[in-house]
PDB file of C-alpha atoms in Angstrom:
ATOM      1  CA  UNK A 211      12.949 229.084-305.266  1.00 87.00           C
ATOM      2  CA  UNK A 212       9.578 229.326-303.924  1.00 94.00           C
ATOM      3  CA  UNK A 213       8.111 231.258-300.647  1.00 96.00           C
ATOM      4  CA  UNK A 214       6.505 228.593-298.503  1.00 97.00           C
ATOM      5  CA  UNK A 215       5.379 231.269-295.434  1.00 98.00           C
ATOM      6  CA  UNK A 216       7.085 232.737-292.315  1.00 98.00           C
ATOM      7  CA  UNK A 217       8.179 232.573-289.634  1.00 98.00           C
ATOM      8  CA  UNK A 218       5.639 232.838-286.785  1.00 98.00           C
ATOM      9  CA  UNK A 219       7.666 231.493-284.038  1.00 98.00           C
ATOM     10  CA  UNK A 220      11.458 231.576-282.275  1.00 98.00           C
ATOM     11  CA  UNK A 221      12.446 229.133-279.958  1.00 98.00           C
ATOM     12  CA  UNK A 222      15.810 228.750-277.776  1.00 98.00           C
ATOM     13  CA  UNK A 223      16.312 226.148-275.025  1.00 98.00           C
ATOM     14  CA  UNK A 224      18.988 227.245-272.846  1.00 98.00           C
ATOM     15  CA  UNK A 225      18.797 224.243-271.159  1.00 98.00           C
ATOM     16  CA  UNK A 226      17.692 220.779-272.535  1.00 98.00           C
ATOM     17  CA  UNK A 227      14.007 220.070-271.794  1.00 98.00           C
ATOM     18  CA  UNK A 228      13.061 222.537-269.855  1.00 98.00           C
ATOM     19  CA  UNK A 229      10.695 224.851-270.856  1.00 96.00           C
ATOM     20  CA  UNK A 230      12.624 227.616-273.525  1.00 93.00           C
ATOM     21  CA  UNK A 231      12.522 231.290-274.232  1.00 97.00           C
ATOM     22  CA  UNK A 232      10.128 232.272-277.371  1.00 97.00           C
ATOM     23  CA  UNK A 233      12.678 234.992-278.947  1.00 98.00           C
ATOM     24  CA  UNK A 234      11.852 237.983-281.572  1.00 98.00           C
ATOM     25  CA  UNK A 235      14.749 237.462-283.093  1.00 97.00           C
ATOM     26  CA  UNK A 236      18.221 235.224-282.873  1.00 98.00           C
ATOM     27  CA  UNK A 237      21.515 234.533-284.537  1.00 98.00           C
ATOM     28  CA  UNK A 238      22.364 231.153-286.066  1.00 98.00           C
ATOM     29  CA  UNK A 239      25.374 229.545-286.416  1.00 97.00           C
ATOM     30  CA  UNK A 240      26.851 226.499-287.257  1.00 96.00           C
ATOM     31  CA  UNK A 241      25.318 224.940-284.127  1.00 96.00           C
ATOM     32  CA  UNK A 242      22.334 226.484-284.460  1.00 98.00           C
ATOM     33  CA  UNK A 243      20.359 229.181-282.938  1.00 98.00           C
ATOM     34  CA  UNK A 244      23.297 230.425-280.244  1.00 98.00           C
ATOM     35  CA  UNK A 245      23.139 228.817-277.074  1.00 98.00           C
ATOM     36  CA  UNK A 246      20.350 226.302-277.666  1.00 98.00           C
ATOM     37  CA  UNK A 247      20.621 223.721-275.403  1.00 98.00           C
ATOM     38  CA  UNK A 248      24.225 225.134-273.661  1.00 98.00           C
ATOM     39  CA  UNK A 249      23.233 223.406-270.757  1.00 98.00           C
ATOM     40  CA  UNK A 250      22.030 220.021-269.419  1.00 98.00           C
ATOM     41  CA  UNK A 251      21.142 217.529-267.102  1.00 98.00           C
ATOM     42  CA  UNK A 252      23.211 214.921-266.102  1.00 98.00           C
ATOM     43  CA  UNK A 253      21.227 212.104-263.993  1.00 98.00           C
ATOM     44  CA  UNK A 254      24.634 210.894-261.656  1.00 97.00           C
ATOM     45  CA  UNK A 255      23.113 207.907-260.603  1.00 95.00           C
ATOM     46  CA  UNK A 256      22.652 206.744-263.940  1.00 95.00           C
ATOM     47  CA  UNK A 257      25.975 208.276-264.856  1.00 96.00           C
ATOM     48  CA  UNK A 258      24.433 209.876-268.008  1.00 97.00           C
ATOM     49  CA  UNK A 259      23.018 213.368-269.918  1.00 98.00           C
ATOM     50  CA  UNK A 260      19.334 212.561-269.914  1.00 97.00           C
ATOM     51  CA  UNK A 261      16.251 214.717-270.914  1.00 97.00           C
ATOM     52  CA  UNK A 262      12.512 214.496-270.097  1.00 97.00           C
ATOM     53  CA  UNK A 263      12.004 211.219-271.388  1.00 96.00           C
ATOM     54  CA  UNK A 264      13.665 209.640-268.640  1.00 96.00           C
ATOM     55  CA  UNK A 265      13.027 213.124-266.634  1.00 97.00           C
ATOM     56  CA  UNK A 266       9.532 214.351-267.204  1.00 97.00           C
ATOM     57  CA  UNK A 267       9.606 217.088-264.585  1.00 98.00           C
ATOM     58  CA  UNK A 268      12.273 218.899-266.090  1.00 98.00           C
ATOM     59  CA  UNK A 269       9.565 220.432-268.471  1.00 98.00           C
ATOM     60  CA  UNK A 270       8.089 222.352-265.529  1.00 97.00           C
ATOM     61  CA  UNK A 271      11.369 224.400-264.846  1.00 98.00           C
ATOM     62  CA  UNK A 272      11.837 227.001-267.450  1.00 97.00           C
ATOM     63  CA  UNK A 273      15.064 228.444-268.025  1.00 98.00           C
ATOM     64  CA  UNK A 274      16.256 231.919-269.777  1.00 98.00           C
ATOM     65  CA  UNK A 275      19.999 233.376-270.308  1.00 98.00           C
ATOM     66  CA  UNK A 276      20.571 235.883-268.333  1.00 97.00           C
ATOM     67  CA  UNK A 277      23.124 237.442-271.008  1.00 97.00           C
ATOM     68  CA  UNK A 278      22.868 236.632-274.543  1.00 97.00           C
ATOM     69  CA  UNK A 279      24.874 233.822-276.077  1.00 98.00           C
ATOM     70  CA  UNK A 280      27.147 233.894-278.851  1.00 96.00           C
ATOM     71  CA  UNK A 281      28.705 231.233-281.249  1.00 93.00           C
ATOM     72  CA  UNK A 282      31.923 231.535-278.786  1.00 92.00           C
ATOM     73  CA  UNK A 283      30.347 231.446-275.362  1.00 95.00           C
ATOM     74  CA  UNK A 284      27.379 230.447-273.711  1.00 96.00           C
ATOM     75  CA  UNK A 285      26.658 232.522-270.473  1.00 98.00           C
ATOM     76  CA  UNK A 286      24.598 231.374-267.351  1.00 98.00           C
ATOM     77  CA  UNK A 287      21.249 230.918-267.361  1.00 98.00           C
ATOM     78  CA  UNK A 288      18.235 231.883-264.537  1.00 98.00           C
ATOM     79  CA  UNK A 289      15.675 228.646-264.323  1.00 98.00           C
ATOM     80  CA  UNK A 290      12.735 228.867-261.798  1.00 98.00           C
ATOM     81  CA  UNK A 291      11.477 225.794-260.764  1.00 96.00           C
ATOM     82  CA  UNK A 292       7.345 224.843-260.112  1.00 96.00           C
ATOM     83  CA  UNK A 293       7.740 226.383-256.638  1.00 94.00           C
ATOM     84  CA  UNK A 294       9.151 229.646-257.766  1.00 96.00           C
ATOM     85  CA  UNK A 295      12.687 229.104-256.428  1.00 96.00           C
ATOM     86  CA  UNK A 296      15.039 230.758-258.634  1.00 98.00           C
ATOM     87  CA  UNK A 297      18.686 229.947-259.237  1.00 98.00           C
ATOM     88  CA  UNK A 298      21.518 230.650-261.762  1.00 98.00           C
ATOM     89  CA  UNK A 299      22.604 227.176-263.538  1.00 98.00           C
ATOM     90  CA  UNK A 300      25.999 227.675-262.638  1.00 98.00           C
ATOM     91  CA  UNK A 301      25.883 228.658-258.819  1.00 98.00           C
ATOM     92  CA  UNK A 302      26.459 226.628-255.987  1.00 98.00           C
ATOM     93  CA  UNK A 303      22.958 225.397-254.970  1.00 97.00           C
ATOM     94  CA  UNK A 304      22.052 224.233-258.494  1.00 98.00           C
ATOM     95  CA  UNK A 305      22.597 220.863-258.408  1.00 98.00           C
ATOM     96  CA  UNK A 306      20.808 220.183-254.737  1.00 98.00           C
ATOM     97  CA  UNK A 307      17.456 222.398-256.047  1.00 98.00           C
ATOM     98  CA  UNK A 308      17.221 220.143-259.533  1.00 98.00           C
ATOM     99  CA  UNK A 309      18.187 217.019-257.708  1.00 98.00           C
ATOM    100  CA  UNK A 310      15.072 217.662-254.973  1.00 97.00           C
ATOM    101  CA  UNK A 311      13.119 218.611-257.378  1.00 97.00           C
ATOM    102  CA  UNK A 312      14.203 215.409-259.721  1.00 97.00           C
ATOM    103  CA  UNK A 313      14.005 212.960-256.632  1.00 97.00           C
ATOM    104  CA  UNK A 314      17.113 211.569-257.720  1.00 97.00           C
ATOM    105  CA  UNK A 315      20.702 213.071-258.023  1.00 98.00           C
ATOM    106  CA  UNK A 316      21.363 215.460-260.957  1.00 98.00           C
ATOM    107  CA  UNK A 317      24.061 218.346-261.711  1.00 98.00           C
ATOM    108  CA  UNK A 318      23.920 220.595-264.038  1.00 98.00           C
ATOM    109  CA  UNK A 319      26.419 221.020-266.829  1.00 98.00           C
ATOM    110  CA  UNK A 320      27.262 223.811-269.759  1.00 98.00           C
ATOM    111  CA  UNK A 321      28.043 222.717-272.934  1.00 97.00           C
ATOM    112  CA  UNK A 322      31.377 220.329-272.827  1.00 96.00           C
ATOM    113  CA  UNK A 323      33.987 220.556-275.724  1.00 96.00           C
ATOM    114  CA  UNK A 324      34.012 218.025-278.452  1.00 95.00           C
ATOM    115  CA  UNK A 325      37.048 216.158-277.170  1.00 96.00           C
ATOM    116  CA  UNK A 326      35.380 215.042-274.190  1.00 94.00           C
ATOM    117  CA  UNK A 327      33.467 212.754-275.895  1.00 95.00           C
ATOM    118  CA  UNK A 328      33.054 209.868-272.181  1.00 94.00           C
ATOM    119  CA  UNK A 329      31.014 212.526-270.907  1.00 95.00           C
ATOM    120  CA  UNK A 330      28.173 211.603-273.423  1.00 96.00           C
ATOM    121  CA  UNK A 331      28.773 208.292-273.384  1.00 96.00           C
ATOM    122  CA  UNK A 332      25.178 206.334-272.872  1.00 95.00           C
ATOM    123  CA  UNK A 333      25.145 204.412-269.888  1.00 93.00           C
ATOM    124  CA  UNK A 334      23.056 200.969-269.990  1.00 91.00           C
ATOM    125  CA  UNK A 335      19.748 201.252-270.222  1.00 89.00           C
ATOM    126  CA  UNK A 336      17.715 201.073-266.769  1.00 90.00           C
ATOM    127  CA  UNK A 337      15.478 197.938-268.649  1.00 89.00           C
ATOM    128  CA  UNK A 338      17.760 195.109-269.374  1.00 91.00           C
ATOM    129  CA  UNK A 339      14.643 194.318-271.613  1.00 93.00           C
ATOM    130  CA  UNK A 340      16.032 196.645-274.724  1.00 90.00           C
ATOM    131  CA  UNK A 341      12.887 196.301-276.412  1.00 92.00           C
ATOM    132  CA  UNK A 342      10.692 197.451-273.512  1.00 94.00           C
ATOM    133  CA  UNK A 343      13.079 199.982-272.988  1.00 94.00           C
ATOM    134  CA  UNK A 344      12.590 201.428-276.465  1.00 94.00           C
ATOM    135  CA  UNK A 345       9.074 201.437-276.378  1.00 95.00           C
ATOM    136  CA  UNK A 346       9.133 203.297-273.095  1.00 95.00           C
ATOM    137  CA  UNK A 347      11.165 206.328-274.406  1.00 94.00           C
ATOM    138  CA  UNK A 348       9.385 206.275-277.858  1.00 96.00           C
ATOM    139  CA  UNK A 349       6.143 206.140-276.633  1.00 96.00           C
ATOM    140  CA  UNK A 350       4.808 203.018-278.777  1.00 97.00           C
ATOM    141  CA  UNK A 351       2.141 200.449-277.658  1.00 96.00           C
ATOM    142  CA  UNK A 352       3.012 196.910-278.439  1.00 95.00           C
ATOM    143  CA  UNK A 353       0.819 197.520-281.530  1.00 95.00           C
ATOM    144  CA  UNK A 354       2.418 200.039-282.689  1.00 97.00           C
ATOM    145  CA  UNK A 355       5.602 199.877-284.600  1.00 95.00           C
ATOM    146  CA  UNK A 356       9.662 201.463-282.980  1.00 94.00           C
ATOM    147  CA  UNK A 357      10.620 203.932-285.429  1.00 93.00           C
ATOM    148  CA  UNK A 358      13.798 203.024-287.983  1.00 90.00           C
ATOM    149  CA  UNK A 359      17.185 204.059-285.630  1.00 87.00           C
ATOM    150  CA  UNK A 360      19.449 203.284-288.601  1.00 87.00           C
ATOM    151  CA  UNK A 361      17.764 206.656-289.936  1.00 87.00           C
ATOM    152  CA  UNK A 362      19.672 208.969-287.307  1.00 89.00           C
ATOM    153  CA  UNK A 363      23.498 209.813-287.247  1.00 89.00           C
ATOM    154  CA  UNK A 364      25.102 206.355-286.254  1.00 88.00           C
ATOM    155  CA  UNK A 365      26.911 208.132-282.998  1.00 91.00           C
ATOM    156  CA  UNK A 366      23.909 208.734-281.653  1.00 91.00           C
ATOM    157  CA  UNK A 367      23.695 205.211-280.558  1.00 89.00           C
ATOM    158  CA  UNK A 368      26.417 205.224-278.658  1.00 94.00           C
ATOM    159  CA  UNK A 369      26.190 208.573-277.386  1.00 96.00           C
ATOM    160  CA  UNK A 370      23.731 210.660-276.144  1.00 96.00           C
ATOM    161  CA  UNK A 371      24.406 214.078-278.184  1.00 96.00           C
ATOM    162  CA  UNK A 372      26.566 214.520-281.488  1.00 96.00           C
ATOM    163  CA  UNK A 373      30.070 215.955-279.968  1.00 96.00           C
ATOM    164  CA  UNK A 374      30.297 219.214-278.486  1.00 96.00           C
ATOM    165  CA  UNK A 375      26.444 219.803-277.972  1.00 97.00           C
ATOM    166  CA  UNK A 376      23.444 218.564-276.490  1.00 98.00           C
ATOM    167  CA  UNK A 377      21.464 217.855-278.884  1.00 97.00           C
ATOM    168  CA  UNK A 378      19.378 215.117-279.904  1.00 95.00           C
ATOM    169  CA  UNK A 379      20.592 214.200-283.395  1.00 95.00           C
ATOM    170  CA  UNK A 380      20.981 217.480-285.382  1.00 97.00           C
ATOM    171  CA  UNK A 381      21.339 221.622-284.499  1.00 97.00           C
ATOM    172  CA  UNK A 382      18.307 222.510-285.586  1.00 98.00           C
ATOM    173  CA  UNK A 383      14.438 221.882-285.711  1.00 98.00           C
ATOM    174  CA  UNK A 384      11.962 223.214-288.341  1.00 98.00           C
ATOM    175  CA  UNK A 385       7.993 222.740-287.512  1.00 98.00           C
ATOM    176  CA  UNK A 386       4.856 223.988-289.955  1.00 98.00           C
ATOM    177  CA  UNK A 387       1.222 225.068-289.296  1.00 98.00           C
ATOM    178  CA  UNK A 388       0.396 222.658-292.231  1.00 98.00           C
ATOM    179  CA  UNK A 389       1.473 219.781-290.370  1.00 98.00           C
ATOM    180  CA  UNK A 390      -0.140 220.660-287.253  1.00 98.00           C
ATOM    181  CA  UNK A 391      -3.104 221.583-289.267  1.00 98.00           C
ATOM    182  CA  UNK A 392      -2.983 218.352-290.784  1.00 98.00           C
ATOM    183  CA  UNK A 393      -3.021 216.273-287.485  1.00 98.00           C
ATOM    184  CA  UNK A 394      -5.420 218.371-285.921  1.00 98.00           C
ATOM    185  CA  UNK A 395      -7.955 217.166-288.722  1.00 97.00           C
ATOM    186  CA  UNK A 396      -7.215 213.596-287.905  1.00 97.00           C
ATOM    187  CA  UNK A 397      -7.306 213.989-283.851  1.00 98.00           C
ATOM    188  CA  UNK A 398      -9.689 217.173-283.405  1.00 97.00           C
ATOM    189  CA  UNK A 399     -10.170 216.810-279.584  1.00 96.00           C
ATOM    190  CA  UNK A 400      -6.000 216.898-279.100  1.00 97.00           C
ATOM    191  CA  UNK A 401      -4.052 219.784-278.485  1.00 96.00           C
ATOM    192  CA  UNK A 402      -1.231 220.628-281.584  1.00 97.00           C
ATOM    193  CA  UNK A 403       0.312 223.277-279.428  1.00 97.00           C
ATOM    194  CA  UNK A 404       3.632 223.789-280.796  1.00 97.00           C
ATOM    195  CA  UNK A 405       5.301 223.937-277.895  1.00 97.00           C
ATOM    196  CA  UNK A 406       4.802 220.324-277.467  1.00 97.00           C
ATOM    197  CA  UNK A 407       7.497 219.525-280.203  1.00 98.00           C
ATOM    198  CA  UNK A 408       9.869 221.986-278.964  1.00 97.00           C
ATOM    199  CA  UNK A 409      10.933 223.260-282.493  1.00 98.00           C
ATOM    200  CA  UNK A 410      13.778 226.293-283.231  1.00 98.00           C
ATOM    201  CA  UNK A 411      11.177 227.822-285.735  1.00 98.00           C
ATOM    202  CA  UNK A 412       7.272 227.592-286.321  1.00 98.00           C
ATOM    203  CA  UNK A 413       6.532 228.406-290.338  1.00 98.00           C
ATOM    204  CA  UNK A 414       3.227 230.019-290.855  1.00 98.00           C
ATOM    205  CA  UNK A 415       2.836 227.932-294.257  1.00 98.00           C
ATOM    206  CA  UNK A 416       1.065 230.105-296.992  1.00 97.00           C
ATOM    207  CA  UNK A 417      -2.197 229.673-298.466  1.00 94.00           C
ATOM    208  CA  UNK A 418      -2.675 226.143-300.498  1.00 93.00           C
ATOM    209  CA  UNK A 419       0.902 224.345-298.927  1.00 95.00           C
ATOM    210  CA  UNK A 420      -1.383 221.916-296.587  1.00 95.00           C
ATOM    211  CA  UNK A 421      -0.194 218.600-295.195  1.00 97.00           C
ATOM    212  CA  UNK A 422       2.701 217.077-293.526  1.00 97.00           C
ATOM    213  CA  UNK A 423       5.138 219.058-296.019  1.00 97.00           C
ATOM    214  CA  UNK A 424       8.440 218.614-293.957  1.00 95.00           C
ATOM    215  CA  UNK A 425       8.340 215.353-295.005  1.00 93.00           C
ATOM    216  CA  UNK A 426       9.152 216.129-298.271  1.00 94.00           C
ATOM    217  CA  UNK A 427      12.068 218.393-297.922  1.00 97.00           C
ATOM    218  CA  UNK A 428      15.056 215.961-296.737  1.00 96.00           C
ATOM    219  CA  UNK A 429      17.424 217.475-298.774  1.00 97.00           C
ATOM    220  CA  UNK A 430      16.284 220.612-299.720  1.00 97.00           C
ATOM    221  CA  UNK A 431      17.478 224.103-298.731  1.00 98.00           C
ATOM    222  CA  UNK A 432      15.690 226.960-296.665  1.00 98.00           C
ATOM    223  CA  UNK A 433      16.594 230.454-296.925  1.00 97.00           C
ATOM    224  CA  UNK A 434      15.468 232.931-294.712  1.00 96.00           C
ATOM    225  CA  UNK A 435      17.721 235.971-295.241  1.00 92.00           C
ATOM    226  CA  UNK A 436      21.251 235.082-295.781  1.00 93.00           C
ATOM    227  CA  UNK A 437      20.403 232.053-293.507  1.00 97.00           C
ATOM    228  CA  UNK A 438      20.147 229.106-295.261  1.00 98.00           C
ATOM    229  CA  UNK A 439      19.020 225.934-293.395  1.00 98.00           C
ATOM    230  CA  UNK A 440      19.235 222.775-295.005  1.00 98.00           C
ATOM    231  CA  UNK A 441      16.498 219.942-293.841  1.00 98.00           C
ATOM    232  CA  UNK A 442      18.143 216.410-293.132  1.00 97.00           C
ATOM    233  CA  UNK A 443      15.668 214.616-292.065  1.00 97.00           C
ATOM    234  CA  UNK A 444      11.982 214.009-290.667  1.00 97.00           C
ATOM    235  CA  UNK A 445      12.100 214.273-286.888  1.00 97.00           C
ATOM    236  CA  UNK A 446      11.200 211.091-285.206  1.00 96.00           C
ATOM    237  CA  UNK A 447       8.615 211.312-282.443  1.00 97.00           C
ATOM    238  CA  UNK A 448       9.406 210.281-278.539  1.00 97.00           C
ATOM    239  CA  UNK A 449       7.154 210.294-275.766  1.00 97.00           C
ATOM    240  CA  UNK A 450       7.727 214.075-274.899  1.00 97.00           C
ATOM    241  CA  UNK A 451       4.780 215.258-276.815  1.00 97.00           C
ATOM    242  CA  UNK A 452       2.726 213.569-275.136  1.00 98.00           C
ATOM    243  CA  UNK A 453       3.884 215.045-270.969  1.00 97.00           C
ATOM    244  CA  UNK A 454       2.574 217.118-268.964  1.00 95.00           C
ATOM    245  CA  UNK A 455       3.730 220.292-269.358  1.00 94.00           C
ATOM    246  CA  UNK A 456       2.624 224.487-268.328  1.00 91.00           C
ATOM    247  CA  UNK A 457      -0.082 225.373-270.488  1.00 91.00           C
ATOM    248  CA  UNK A 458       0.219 221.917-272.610  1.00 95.00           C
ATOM    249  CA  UNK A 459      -1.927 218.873-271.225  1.00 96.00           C
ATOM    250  CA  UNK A 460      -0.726 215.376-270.804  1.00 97.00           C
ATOM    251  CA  UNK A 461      -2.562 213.931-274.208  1.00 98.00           C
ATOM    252  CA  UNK A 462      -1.274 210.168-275.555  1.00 97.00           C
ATOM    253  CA  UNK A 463      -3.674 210.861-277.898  1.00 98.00           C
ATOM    254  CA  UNK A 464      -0.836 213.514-279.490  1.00 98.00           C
ATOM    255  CA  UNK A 465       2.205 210.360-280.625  1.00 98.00           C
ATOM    256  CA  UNK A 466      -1.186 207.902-281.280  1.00 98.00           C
ATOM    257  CA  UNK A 467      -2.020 210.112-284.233  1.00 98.00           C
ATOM    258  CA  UNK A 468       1.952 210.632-285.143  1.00 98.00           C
ATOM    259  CA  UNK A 469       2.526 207.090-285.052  1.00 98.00           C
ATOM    260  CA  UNK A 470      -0.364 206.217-287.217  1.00 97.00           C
ATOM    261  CA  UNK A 471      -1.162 209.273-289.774  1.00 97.00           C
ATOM    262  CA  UNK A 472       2.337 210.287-289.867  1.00 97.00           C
ATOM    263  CA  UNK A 473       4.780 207.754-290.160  1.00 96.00           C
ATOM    264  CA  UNK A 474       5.784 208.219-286.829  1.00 97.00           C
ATOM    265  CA  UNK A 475       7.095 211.812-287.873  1.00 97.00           C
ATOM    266  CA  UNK A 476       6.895 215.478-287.408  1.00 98.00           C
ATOM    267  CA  UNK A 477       8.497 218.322-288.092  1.00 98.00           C
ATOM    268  CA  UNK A 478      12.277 218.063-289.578  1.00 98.00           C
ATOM    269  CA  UNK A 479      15.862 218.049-288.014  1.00 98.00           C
ATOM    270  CA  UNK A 480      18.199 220.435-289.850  1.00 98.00           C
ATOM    271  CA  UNK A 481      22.011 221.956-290.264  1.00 98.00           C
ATOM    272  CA  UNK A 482      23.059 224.988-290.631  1.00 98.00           C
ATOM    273  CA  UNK A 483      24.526 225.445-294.392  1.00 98.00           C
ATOM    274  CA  UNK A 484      25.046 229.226-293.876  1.00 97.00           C
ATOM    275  CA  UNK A 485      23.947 231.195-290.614  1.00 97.00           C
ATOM    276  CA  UNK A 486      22.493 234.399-289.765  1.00 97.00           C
ATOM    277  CA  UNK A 487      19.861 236.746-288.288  1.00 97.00           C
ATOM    278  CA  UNK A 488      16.187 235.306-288.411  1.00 98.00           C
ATOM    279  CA  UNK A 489      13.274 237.236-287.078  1.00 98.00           C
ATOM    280  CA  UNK A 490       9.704 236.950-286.185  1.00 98.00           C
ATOM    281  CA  UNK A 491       7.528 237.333-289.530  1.00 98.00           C
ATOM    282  CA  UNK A 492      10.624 237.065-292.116  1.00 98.00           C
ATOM    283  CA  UNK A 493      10.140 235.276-295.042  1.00 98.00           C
ATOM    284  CA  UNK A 494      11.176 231.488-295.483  1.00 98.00           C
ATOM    285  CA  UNK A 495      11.568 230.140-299.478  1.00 98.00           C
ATOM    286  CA  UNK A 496      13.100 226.633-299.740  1.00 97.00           C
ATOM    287  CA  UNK A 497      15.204 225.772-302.922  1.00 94.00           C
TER     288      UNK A 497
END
């Protein structure tokens, strides 16, 4: 077992792509840090969850619990909107705030159970060109190459979120300095904040671990604690990165440098093989 660093941030996203709450400490489960992502946006005309690829101003509402969650339930949460309008996700004027805000119509939705499996269905795509469409969520120039879908979970094709959550492809996201160190040498006039990647955890890396070293862990085990976190894959970069966000830029420059110094990778999705407490500054060793 070796130390690799610790942690130096805490992120939860009470609801999916909007800005999150940076935390001191939080319990994990089997889904992750509790309540991440319990809520989310479903785009009605479309007839499907979506995020801020296909909903970029959802990153300039932030959103907090106004109780904290647990593995069993997964309580309201306040979001404030660019304006300052505030509103609990579950009251009655929700849905016509997010949809004005959205220009479209949207509602609002907690966390569904993992029998209700239509409700994450993917609708078609809005480009009947499925090429072009790809490239327009991923980001890519037509230089540049669409990352390797066979990679994810296979139901991730067909639906938008594994069963019973709303995330991507997997509970949990781990992120290093060395990799954002590492990019930041390649691209020096970009801006690595983290918060562009929207990780669970930020690992301070220690002295002499340098690099893009998520990409070698697939596989291997993190314990931080009695958590222990084990690393699936290499997170495959979207256009997110690169949007407009508070305090974070608009920057294509961000996913050029992914795409081309990184395999089109950063950070690394993760499950929960035994959860926890983690805190700010606790020690991470992988296995």
């Amino acid at each position: 077992m070796q130390i690799i660093g610790t942690i130096k941030e805490i992120w939860r996203y009470p609801v999916k792509s909007m800005a999150g709450e940076r935390l001191q400490r939080a319990n994990v489960g089997a889904l992750g840090i509790h309540g991440d992502r319990g809520w989310a946006i479903r785009d009605e005309k479309a007839g499907e969850i979506r995020n801020a690829r296909k909903l970029p101003a959802l990153l300039h509402c932030t959103a907090v619990y106004i109780s904290e969650p647990s593995a069993s339930d997964v309580p309201p949460a306040q979001i404030t909107m660019p304006n300052g309008t505030t509103f609990r996700s579950d009251s009655a004027e929700a849905n016509a705030h997010l949809s004005e805000h959205l220009g479209r119509p949207v509602s609002i939705w907690p966390i569904q159970p993992p029998t209700e499996r239509d409700f994450l269905k993917r609708a078609a795509p809005d480009n009947p060109d499925m090429m072009a469409e790809l490239r327009e969520v991923f980001g890519r120039l037509e230089n540049e190459p669409l990352p390797d879908l066979s990679t994810l979970p296979p139901q991730i094709l067909e639906f938008t979120s594994p069963f019973g959550t709303y995330f991507d492809a997997f509970p949990f996201q781990v992120l290093t300095t060395a990799s954002l160190n590492a990019l930041a040498i390649r691209n020096p006039t970009a801006d690595f904040d983290s918060r562009r990647f929207r990780p669970n955890v930020l690992i301070e890396t220690t002295r002499g671990i340098e690099g893009l070293v998520e990409a070698e862990w697939s596989g291997r085990t993190l314990r931080i604690g009695a958590t222990r976190i084990r690393v699936e894959m290499p997170t495959v970069r979207c256009v997110i990165p690169t949007l407009d966000q508070p305090g974070v830029k608009k920057d294509p420059s961000v996913l050029r440098t992914i795409v081309r110094d990184a395999a089109q990778n950063l950070g690394a999705y993760a499950t929960i093989a035994s959860g926890g407490t983690i805190s700010l500054g606790d020690e991470v060793a992988i296995e």
